[in-house]
Tab-separated table of C-alpha atoms in Angstrom:
chain	number	residue	atom	x	y	z
W	1	MET	CA	-2.045	3.742	15.882
W	2	THR	CA	-4.285	6.601	17.718
W	3	THR	CA	-8.489	4.956	16.660
W	4	LEU	CA	-11.145	6.341	17.637
W	5	TRP	CA	-11.918	3.132	19.475
W	6	ALA	CA	-9.125	3.893	21.433
W	7	ALA	CA	-9.939	7.502	22.397
W	8	LEU	CA	-12.561	6.738	23.686
W	9	ARG	CA	-11.756	3.997	25.593
W	10	GLY	CA	-9.478	6.770	26.951
W	11	GLY	CA	-11.855	8.289	28.763
W	12	PRO	CA	-13.815	11.573	28.089
W	13	GLN	CA	-10.463	14.297	28.776
W	14	ARG	CA	-8.709	12.111	25.950
W	15	LEU	CA	-11.434	11.998	24.268
W	16	LEU	CA	-12.929	16.014	24.691
W	17	THR	CA	-9.271	17.376	24.060
W	18	SER	CA	-8.258	15.663	20.558
W	19	LEU	CA	-9.866	16.040	17.162
W	20	TRP	CA	-11.517	12.798	17.068
W	21	PRO	CA	-15.195	14.484	17.445
W	22	VAL	CA	-14.451	16.811	14.700
W	23	ARG	CA	-13.258	13.551	12.342
W	24	ALA	CA	-16.301	11.321	13.785
W	25	LEU	CA	-18.336	13.994	12.997
W	26	ALA	CA	-16.665	14.051	9.687
W	27	TYR	CA	-17.610	10.298	9.083
W	28	VAL	CA	-20.941	10.961	9.907
W	29	PHE	CA	-21.612	13.582	7.962
W	30	THR	CA	-20.443	12.619	5.640
W	31	GLY	CA	-21.822	9.224	5.920
W	32	ALA	CA	-25.376	10.420	5.899
W	33	VAL	CA	-25.054	11.615	2.428
W	34	LEU	CA	-22.856	9.429	0.821
W	35	GLY	CA	-25.916	6.917	2.761
W	36	ALA	CA	-28.409	9.316	0.487
W	37	VAL	CA	-26.724	8.929	-2.496
W	38	THR	CA	-26.930	5.046	-2.086
W	39	LEU	CA	-29.969	4.879	-1.445
W	40	VAL	CA	-30.561	6.701	-4.840
W	41	TRP	CA	-28.386	4.225	-6.226
W	42	LEU	CA	-30.471	1.440	-5.471
W	43	LEU	CA	-33.762	2.779	-6.096
W	44	VAL	CA	-32.001	3.522	-9.044
W	45	ALA	CA	-30.748	-0.270	-9.821
W	46	LEU	CA	-33.956	-1.778	-8.705
W	47	VAL	CA	-36.648	0.257	-11.132
W	48	ALA	CA	-34.320	-0.060	-13.629
W	49	GLY	CA	-34.574	-4.059	-12.950
W	50	LEU	CA	-30.428	-3.666	-12.464
W	51	VAL	CA	-31.018	-6.121	-9.623
W	52	VAL	CA	-28.343	-8.856	-11.343
W	53	GLY	CA	-26.117	-6.252	-12.280
W	54	ALA	CA	-25.505	-4.417	-8.699
W	55	PRO	CA	-23.289	-6.391	-7.075
W	56	ALA	CA	-20.635	-5.691	-9.992
W	57	LEU	CA	-21.309	-1.560	-9.970
W	58	THR	CA	-20.989	-1.641	-5.869
W	59	ALA	CA	-16.654	-1.197	-6.575
W	60	PRO	CA	-16.997	2.444	-6.546
W	61	LEU	CA	-18.767	3.069	-3.955
W	62	ALA	CA	-17.178	0.285	-1.888
W	63	ALA	CA	-13.704	1.976	-2.485
W	64	LEU	CA	-15.023	4.837	-0.998
W	65	GLU	CA	-15.900	3.393	2.211
W	66	ARG	CA	-12.212	1.761	2.429
W	67	ARG	CA	-11.288	5.139	1.963
W	68	ARG	CA	-13.352	6.537	4.976
W	69	LEU	CA	-12.552	4.354	7.495
W	70	LEU	CA	-9.217	6.593	7.717
W	71	LEU	CA	-10.924	9.621	9.036
W	72	LEU	CA	-11.424	7.297	12.100
W	73	GLY	CA	-8.273	6.263	12.136
W	74	ASP	CA	-8.071	2.999	11.066
W	75	PRO	CA	-5.658	1.374	9.374
W	76	PRO	CA	-5.896	1.633	5.338
W	77	VAL	CA	-7.965	-1.859	4.292
W	78	PRO	CA	-6.682	-3.548	0.799
W	79	ASP	CA	-8.861	-3.334	-1.467
W	80	PRO	CA	-10.110	-7.203	-1.293
W	81	HIS	CA	-10.296	-8.092	-5.415
W	82	ARG	CA	-8.619	-10.394	-6.595
W	83	ARG	CA	-7.242	-10.282	-10.101
W	84	PRO	CA	-9.363	-13.081	-12.528
W	85	ASP	CA	-6.864	-15.363	-13.780
W	86	ARG	CA	-7.823	-14.871	-17.406
W	87	PRO	CA	-8.299	-11.408	-19.643
W	88	GLY	CA	-11.540	-10.955	-21.098
W	89	LEU	CA	-15.311	-8.204	-19.203
W	90	VAL	CA	-16.562	-12.473	-19.270
W	91	ALA	CA	-14.061	-14.112	-17.240
W	92	TRP	CA	-14.282	-10.423	-15.463
W	93	LEU	CA	-17.471	-10.173	-14.161
W	94	ARG	CA	-17.051	-15.051	-13.729
W	95	HIS	CA	-14.853	-13.300	-11.077
W	96	ARG	CA	-16.724	-10.153	-9.416
W	97	TYR	CA	-19.996	-12.861	-8.733
W	98	ALA	CA	-18.054	-16.041	-8.155
W	99	GLU	CA	-15.892	-13.472	-4.545
W	100	PRO	CA	-18.225	-13.684	-1.443
W	101	VAL	CA	-16.881	-9.979	-0.628
W	102	THR	CA	-18.720	-8.470	-3.556
W	103	TRP	CA	-21.576	-9.712	-2.028
W	104	ARG	CA	-20.387	-8.355	1.516
W	105	GLU	CA	-20.400	-4.990	-0.364
W	106	LEU	CA	-23.600	-4.991	-1.513
W	107	ALA	CA	-24.790	-6.129	1.934
W	108	TYR	CA	-22.968	-3.530	3.395
W	109	LEU	CA	-24.510	-0.483	0.564
W	110	VAL	CA	-27.743	-1.762	1.618
W	111	LEU	CA	-27.715	-1.336	4.963
W	112	HIS	CA	-25.878	2.077	4.280
W	113	GLY	CA	-28.506	3.166	2.830
W	114	THR	CA	-31.505	2.912	5.169
W	115	LEU	CA	-30.210	1.974	8.679
W	116	LEU	CA	-27.455	3.246	9.231
W	117	LEU	CA	-28.480	6.073	6.764
W	118	VAL	CA	-29.920	6.261	9.556
W	119	LEU	CA	-27.962	6.288	12.033
W	120	ASP	CA	-25.777	8.894	10.452
W	121	ALA	CA	-28.675	11.184	9.985
W	122	THR	CA	-29.467	11.636	13.622
W	123	ALA	CA	-26.674	11.307	14.549
W	124	ALA	CA	-25.350	14.948	12.642
W	125	ALA	CA	-28.387	16.493	13.925
W	126	LEU	CA	-27.792	15.758	17.270
W	127	ALA	CA	-24.324	17.843	16.343
W	128	ALA	CA	-26.061	20.516	14.428
W	129	GLY	CA	-29.108	20.636	17.367
W	130	PRO	CA	-27.448	22.515	20.208
W	131	MET	CA	-25.964	24.927	17.323
W	132	LEU	CA	-29.298	26.132	15.960
W	133	ALA	CA	-30.324	26.343	19.032
W	134	LEU	CA	-28.021	28.666	20.433
W	135	GLY	CA	-28.365	30.700	17.641
W	136	PHE	CA	-32.041	30.613	17.901
W	137	GLY	CA	-31.761	31.551	21.389
W	138	THR	CA	-29.399	34.233	21.082
W	139	VAL	CA	-32.275	36.097	17.927
W	140	THR	CA	-35.119	36.225	20.617
W	141	ARG	CA	-33.004	37.183	23.617
W	142	SER	CA	-31.540	40.261	21.420
W	143	GLY	CA	-34.365	41.908	22.281
W	144	THR	CA	-35.022	41.801	25.675
W	145	GLY	CA	-34.258	44.990	27.888
W	146	ALA	CA	-31.313	44.585	31.776
W	147	PRO	CA	-32.768	43.309	34.406
W	148	ALA	CA	-34.459	46.785	36.285
W	149	ASP	CA	-33.004	46.234	39.931
W	150	GLY	CA	-30.425	43.995	42.463
W	151	VAL	CA	-32.581	40.384	43.073
W	152	ASP	CA	-33.502	40.223	39.253
W	153	VAL	CA	-29.503	40.673	38.042
W	154	GLY	CA	-28.526	37.350	41.173
W	155	VAL	CA	-31.588	35.529	39.163
W	156	ALA	CA	-30.133	36.321	35.371
W	157	ALA	CA	-27.033	34.979	36.791
W	158	VAL	CA	-27.903	31.666	38.525
W	159	THR	CA	-29.820	31.142	35.720
W	160	ALA	CA	-27.349	31.634	33.383
W	161	ILE	CA	-24.627	29.800	35.503
W	162	LEU	CA	-26.733	26.926	34.896
W	163	ALA	CA	-28.027	26.731	31.655
W	164	VAL	CA	-23.813	26.954	30.875
W	165	VAL	CA	-23.530	23.825	32.929
W	166	GLU	CA	-27.327	21.606	30.812
W	167	VAL	CA	-25.188	22.855	27.856
W	168	LEU	CA	-21.215	22.176	28.897
W	169	VAL	CA	-23.277	18.135	29.948
W	170	ALA	CA	-25.114	18.682	26.719
W	171	ALA	CA	-22.533	18.698	24.575
W	172	VAL	CA	-20.692	16.084	26.298
W	173	ALA	CA	-23.473	14.054	25.848
W	174	ILE	CA	-23.318	15.191	21.932
W	175	VAL	CA	-19.533	14.210	20.895
W	176	TYR	CA	-19.889	10.580	22.828
W	177	ALA	CA	-22.955	9.829	21.084
W	178	VAL	CA	-21.920	11.403	17.615
W	179	SER	CA	-18.479	9.248	18.339
W	180	LEU	CA	-20.094	6.172	19.367
W	181	ALA	CA	-22.075	6.520	16.381
W	182	ALA	CA	-19.446	7.135	14.028
W	183	ALA	CA	-17.228	4.044	15.250
W	184	ALA	CA	-20.014	1.268	14.905
W	185	HIS	CA	-20.624	2.487	11.609
W	186	GLY	CA	-16.713	1.904	10.920
W	187	ALA	CA	-17.035	-1.401	12.315
W	188	LEU	CA	-19.335	-2.652	10.045
W	189	ALA	CA	-17.753	-0.843	7.504
W	190	ARG	CA	-14.096	-3.339	8.282
W	191	LEU	CA	-15.967	-5.877	8.834
W	192	LEU	CA	-18.391	-6.065	6.322
W	193	LEU	CA	-15.553	-4.295	3.143
W	194	ALA	CA	-12.125	-5.850	4.413
W	195	PRO	CA	-10.922	-9.281	2.877
W	196	GLY	CA	-11.714	-11.950	4.926
W	197	GLU	CA	-9.502	-14.154	6.560
W	198	ASP	CA	-10.141	-17.350	4.412
W	199	ALA	CA	-9.663	-15.392	1.365
W	200	THR	CA	-6.152	-14.042	3.258
W	201	VAL	CA	-5.463	-17.548	4.174
W	202	ARG	CA	-5.890	-18.797	0.617
W	203	THR	CA	-4.487	-15.769	-1.173
W	204	LEU	CA	-0.866	-16.285	1.187
W	205	THR	CA	-1.011	-19.986	0.340
W	206	ARG	CA	-0.896	-19.036	-2.876
W	207	SER	CA	2.157	-17.022	-3.154
W	208	ARG	CA	4.046	-18.897	-0.627
W	209	VAL	CA	3.486	-21.680	-3.301
W	210	ARG	CA	4.852	-19.161	-5.901
W	211	LEU	CA	7.443	-17.726	-3.977
W	212	ILE	CA	8.551	-21.367	-3.924
W	213	ASP	CA	8.572	-22.307	-7.000
W	214	ALA	CA	10.345	-18.564	-7.705
W	215	PHE	CA	12.854	-19.004	-5.309
W	216	GLU	CA	13.746	-23.291	-7.011
W	217	VAL	CA	14.319	-21.345	-10.392
W	218	GLU	CA	16.822	-18.598	-8.946
W	219	ARG	CA	18.656	-21.425	-7.734
W	220	ARG	CA	18.545	-22.515	-10.334
W	221	ARG	CA	20.346	-20.144	-12.215
W	222	ILE	CA	22.392	-18.458	-9.963
W	223	GLU	CA	24.345	-22.660	-10.263
W	224	ARG	CA	23.841	-21.577	-13.536
W	225	ASP	CA	25.564	-18.604	-14.177
W	226	LEU	CA	28.724	-19.185	-11.606
W	227	HIS	CA	28.623	-22.376	-14.071
W	228	ASP	CA	28.885	-19.914	-17.213
W	229	GLY	CA	30.595	-17.420	-16.038
W	230	ALA	CA	32.610	-16.594	-12.614
W	231	GLN	CA	33.880	-21.002	-12.924
W	232	GLN	CA	35.279	-20.780	-16.611
W	233	HIS	CA	36.754	-17.126	-15.673
W	234	LEU	CA	38.278	-19.162	-13.060
W	235	LEU	CA	39.774	-22.094	-14.986
W	236	GLU	CA	40.626	-19.959	-17.787
W	237	LEU	CA	42.629	-18.760	-15.116
W	238	GLY	CA	44.074	-21.627	-13.408
W	239	VAL	CA	44.775	-23.147	-17.032
W	240	THR	CA	46.616	-20.010	-17.810
W	241	LEU	CA	49.103	-19.504	-14.539
W	242	VAL	CA	50.259	-23.541	-15.054
W	243	ALA	CA	51.331	-21.842	-18.726
W	244	ALA	CA	53.297	-19.247	-17.360
W	245	ASP	CA	54.393	-21.749	-14.423
W	246	LEU	CA	55.867	-23.863	-17.578
W	247	HIS	CA	57.538	-20.902	-19.185
W	248	LEU	CA	58.398	-19.953	-16.673
W	249	ASP	CA	62.571	-21.089	-16.625
W	250	ASP	CA	63.308	-21.394	-20.498
W	251	ASP	CA	60.373	-18.092	-21.963
W	252	PRO	CA	60.257	-15.354	-19.459
W	253	ALA	CA	58.797	-13.095	-21.226
W	254	ALA	CA	56.071	-15.312	-22.406
W	255	ALA	CA	55.796	-15.841	-18.971
W	256	ARG	CA	55.494	-12.762	-17.745
W	257	SER	CA	52.526	-11.854	-20.297
W	258	LEU	CA	50.881	-14.912	-19.783
W	259	LEU	CA	51.105	-13.461	-16.108
W	260	ARG	CA	49.347	-10.015	-17.107
W	261	ARG	CA	46.624	-12.675	-18.921
W	262	ALA	CA	46.099	-14.265	-16.151
W	263	ALA	CA	45.808	-10.407	-13.806
W	264	ASP	CA	42.412	-9.745	-16.157
W	265	GLN	CA	41.066	-12.710	-16.349
W	266	ALA	CA	41.010	-12.857	-12.219
W	267	ALA	CA	39.858	-9.339	-12.285
W	268	SER	CA	37.122	-10.239	-15.290
W	269	ALA	CA	36.123	-13.808	-11.875
W	270	LEU	CA	35.282	-11.109	-9.758
W	271	THR	CA	33.736	-8.634	-11.674
W	272	GLU	CA	31.239	-11.319	-12.479
W	273	LEU	CA	30.977	-12.246	-8.864
W	274	ARG	CA	30.153	-9.249	-8.069
W	275	GLU	CA	27.302	-8.744	-9.991
W	276	LEU	CA	26.227	-12.252	-9.266
W	277	VAL	CA	25.835	-10.820	-5.376
W	278	ARG	CA	24.655	-7.917	-5.672
W	279	GLY	CA	21.610	-9.214	-7.532
W	280	ILE	CA	21.283	-11.577	-4.431
W	281	HIS	CA	21.557	-8.865	-1.883
W	282	PRO	CA	23.588	-5.828	-2.537
W	283	ARG	CA	26.439	-5.465	0.451
W	284	VAL	CA	25.556	-1.702	0.524
W	285	LEU	CA	21.753	-2.589	0.975
W	286	THR	CA	23.495	-4.178	4.265
W	287	ASP	CA	25.565	-1.763	5.169
W	288	LEU	CA	23.744	1.543	4.355
W	289	GLY	CA	19.777	1.149	4.326
W	290	LEU	CA	17.605	1.954	1.776
W	291	ALA	CA	17.996	5.318	0.824
W	292	ALA	CA	21.804	4.407	0.150
W	293	ALA	CA	21.428	1.485	-2.104
W	294	VAL	CA	18.629	3.878	-4.211
W	295	ALA	CA	20.733	6.120	-4.868
W	296	GLU	CA	23.254	3.068	-6.150
W	297	LEU	CA	20.578	1.965	-8.849
W	298	ALA	CA	19.974	5.528	-9.547
W	299	ASP	CA	23.104	6.095	-10.650
W	300	ARG	CA	24.286	2.793	-12.519
W	301	SER	CA	20.808	3.565	-14.668
W	302	ALA	CA	20.898	4.387	-18.559
W	303	THR	CA	18.265	6.246	-17.745
W	304	PRO	CA	18.259	9.287	-15.527
W	305	VAL	CA	17.039	9.173	-11.798
W	306	ALA	CA	15.883	11.921	-9.845
W	307	VAL	CA	15.290	10.201	-5.889
W	308	SER	CA	13.733	12.100	-3.344
W	309	LEU	CA	13.044	9.449	-0.739
W	310	ASP	CA	11.836	10.947	3.250
W	311	LEU	CA	12.798	7.327	5.263
W	312	PRO	CA	12.891	7.790	9.362
W	313	GLY	CA	15.382	5.148	9.888
W	314	ARG	CA	16.539	1.070	9.001
W	315	LEU	CA	13.661	-0.703	7.898
W	316	SER	CA	12.957	-4.155	8.366
W	317	SER	CA	15.439	-6.449	6.089
W	318	THR	CA	12.793	-7.726	4.107
W	319	VAL	CA	10.908	-4.628	3.408
W	320	GLU	CA	14.246	-2.758	2.797
W	321	SER	CA	14.853	-6.557	0.527
W	322	THR	CA	11.098	-5.982	-1.452
W	323	VAL	CA	11.769	-1.999	-1.866
W	324	TYR	CA	15.102	-2.437	-3.360
W	325	PHE	CA	13.813	-5.406	-6.450
W	326	VAL	CA	10.945	-4.018	-7.133
W	327	VAL	CA	12.924	-0.089	-7.732
W	328	ALA	CA	15.520	-2.415	-9.650
W	329	GLU	CA	13.112	-3.924	-11.683
W	330	ALA	CA	10.731	-0.967	-12.638
W	331	LEU	CA	14.045	0.880	-13.422
W	332	ALA	CA	15.964	-2.418	-16.058
W	333	ASN	CA	12.085	-1.925	-17.204
W	334	ALA	CA	12.077	1.774	-17.872
W	335	ALA	CA	15.574	1.440	-19.597
W	336	LYS	CA	14.911	-1.695	-21.198
W	337	HIS	CA	11.015	-1.739	-22.464
W	338	ALA	CA	10.079	1.547	-21.607
W	339	ARG	CA	12.583	3.906	-24.012
W	340	ALA	CA	12.371	6.876	-20.603
W	341	SER	CA	14.226	9.210	-20.605
W	342	GLU	CA	13.601	10.282	-17.211
W	343	VAL	CA	12.460	8.178	-14.234
W	344	GLN	CA	11.440	9.857	-10.717
W	345	ILE	CA	11.192	7.876	-7.514
W	346	THR	CA	9.487	9.067	-3.922
W	347	GLY	CA	8.403	7.464	-0.856
W	348	GLY	CA	7.997	7.471	2.541
W	349	VAL	CA	6.350	6.506	5.568
W	350	ARG	CA	3.295	7.001	6.797
W	351	GLY	CA	0.328	5.191	8.934
W	352	GLY	CA	2.401	2.915	10.197
W	353	ARG	CA	2.914	1.725	6.030
W	354	LEU	CA	6.171	3.168	3.614
W	355	ARG	CA	5.051	3.533	0.273
W	356	VAL	CA	7.695	4.254	-2.861
W	357	ARG	CA	6.481	5.365	-6.142
W	358	VAL	CA	8.441	4.718	-9.284
W	359	ARG	CA	7.322	6.941	-12.722
W	360	ASP	CA	8.836	6.918	-16.008
W	361	ASP	CA	8.205	9.314	-19.348
W	362	GLY	CA	7.845	5.916	-21.384
W	363	VAL	CA	6.542	4.571	-23.999
W	364	GLY	CA	3.626	2.761	-21.258
W	365	GLY	CA	1.911	-0.144	-21.876
W	366	ALA	CA	3.393	-2.902	-19.622
W	367	ASP	CA	2.462	-6.079	-18.753
W	368	PRO	CA	3.117	-7.612	-16.240
W	369	ASP	CA	2.482	-11.106	-17.436
W	370	ARG	CA	4.684	-10.908	-20.649
W	371	GLY	CA	7.285	-11.390	-18.357
W	372	THR	CA	8.430	-7.863	-16.969
W	373	GLY	CA	9.407	-9.659	-13.869
W	374	LEU	CA	6.876	-8.091	-11.600
W	375	ALA	CA	4.550	-10.882	-11.302
W	376	GLY	CA	7.423	-12.570	-9.556
W	377	LEU	CA	7.566	-9.456	-7.248
W	378	ALA	CA	3.386	-8.946	-6.983
W	379	ASP	CA	4.260	-12.638	-4.340
W	380	ARG	CA	7.178	-11.668	-2.867
W	381	VAL	CA	5.163	-8.457	-1.750
W	382	ASP	CA	1.548	-9.980	-1.100
W	383	ALA	CA	3.119	-12.496	1.261
W	384	LEU	CA	4.599	-9.142	3.871
W	385	ALA	CA	0.736	-7.986	3.624
W	386	GLY	CA	1.308	-4.888	1.009
W	387	THR	CA	0.420	-4.364	-2.400
W	388	LEU	CA	1.985	-3.568	-6.002
W	389	THR	CA	-0.014	-1.338	-8.166
W	390	LEU	CA	0.661	-0.380	-11.391
W	391	SER	CA	-0.038	2.015	-14.269
W	392	SER	CA	1.302	1.910	-17.896
W	393	PRO	CA	-0.821	3.181	-20.864
W	394	ALA	CA	-0.169	3.036	-23.807
W	395	GLY	CA	1.715	6.328	-24.018
W	396	GLY	CA	3.039	6.284	-20.769
W	397	PRO	CA	3.305	7.524	-18.512
W	398	THR	CA	4.240	4.451	-16.283
W	399	VAL	CA	3.777	4.148	-12.939
W	400	LEU	CA	5.401	1.273	-10.188
W	401	THR	CA	3.792	1.871	-6.792
W	402	VAL	CA	4.805	-0.509	-4.261
W	403	GLU	CA	3.352	0.001	-0.358
W	404	LEU	CA	4.694	-2.409	2.466
W	405	PRO	CA	3.631	-2.698	6.201
W	406	TRP	CA	6.529	-0.411	7.868
W	407	THR	CA	8.770	-1.878	10.768
W	408	GLY	CA	11.897	-0.260	12.180
């Protein structure tokens, strides 16, 4: 993925013939505006005595700064904050103040309202200076007349050429200065606002432990389903076939009836096995990919489903499987709990990330902690460096979004 840093390292031709200077200027200009807002916010917090509560109020500004990094071509920075283990405001505050990223966000905002504000404002002024000078020069030259003789014309031509060269050299210098200022600001923002490596390792470790537990529970469920379902059907089939064999010579009519029953039992066992295998890994997902598998889920759903997936091709099997089961769980919840009349599934790949959204118009109020099956899926998504978000206010709608790194 191309970034501003890559354009800077690629040489003048690569930088000057691209839109990166414009994006860098947009970054420093918005940075100067937001830096001024941050400075005012810090002064108000200091005067009002909100210094103790300031770290808890950094979330909106920090989230906006993470989004602004997209201007520099950097990949999206995930929200490093983790959900507290317990509900309630007190638990949330205790959890937020215990996170190192909270204090890194506060340190970044202090820098943004002071040193980075000066950096961004200086870079924006450098970019605006030549335009202002050009406009001023145009006004001052508007009243001058034409040269009186050929010598004056030649001198004016040389002067104009030198002026153009000077303008071009100054423009290149300003482009590099603004781009370097934007890149430096972005690097510092990513350093302070991105999840720390230690936090990522701890998160992945917890996720993997939960995944191991979930896989063990799933293994036991499959074993139980085989024992209580398909195995019982096959036992009944065996008993029926033995009884048919005993009646084959002396009572052919009874034997034919038993054989018909055996055929029904074989069909039931086959259906049971197919449903069990589909729950493990559907064949259509392996053969045709995610789009076809989601379309099959939509066809089998009791709720009308509209599917609009724009995928460039086959994805990695792990990503496809994870998204498939997230969509399957969302459709099951929409039918069982949400009482939805319509479900919409949309998604595609942008910026190296696969994003799929499932929205239903049901009653809302979905909660992963109440056994909807989403908690285990969230761990599965987290282990792939993805995010799973749920929005389900009372009264609806419910929107479930999964975002994963895309590898074809």
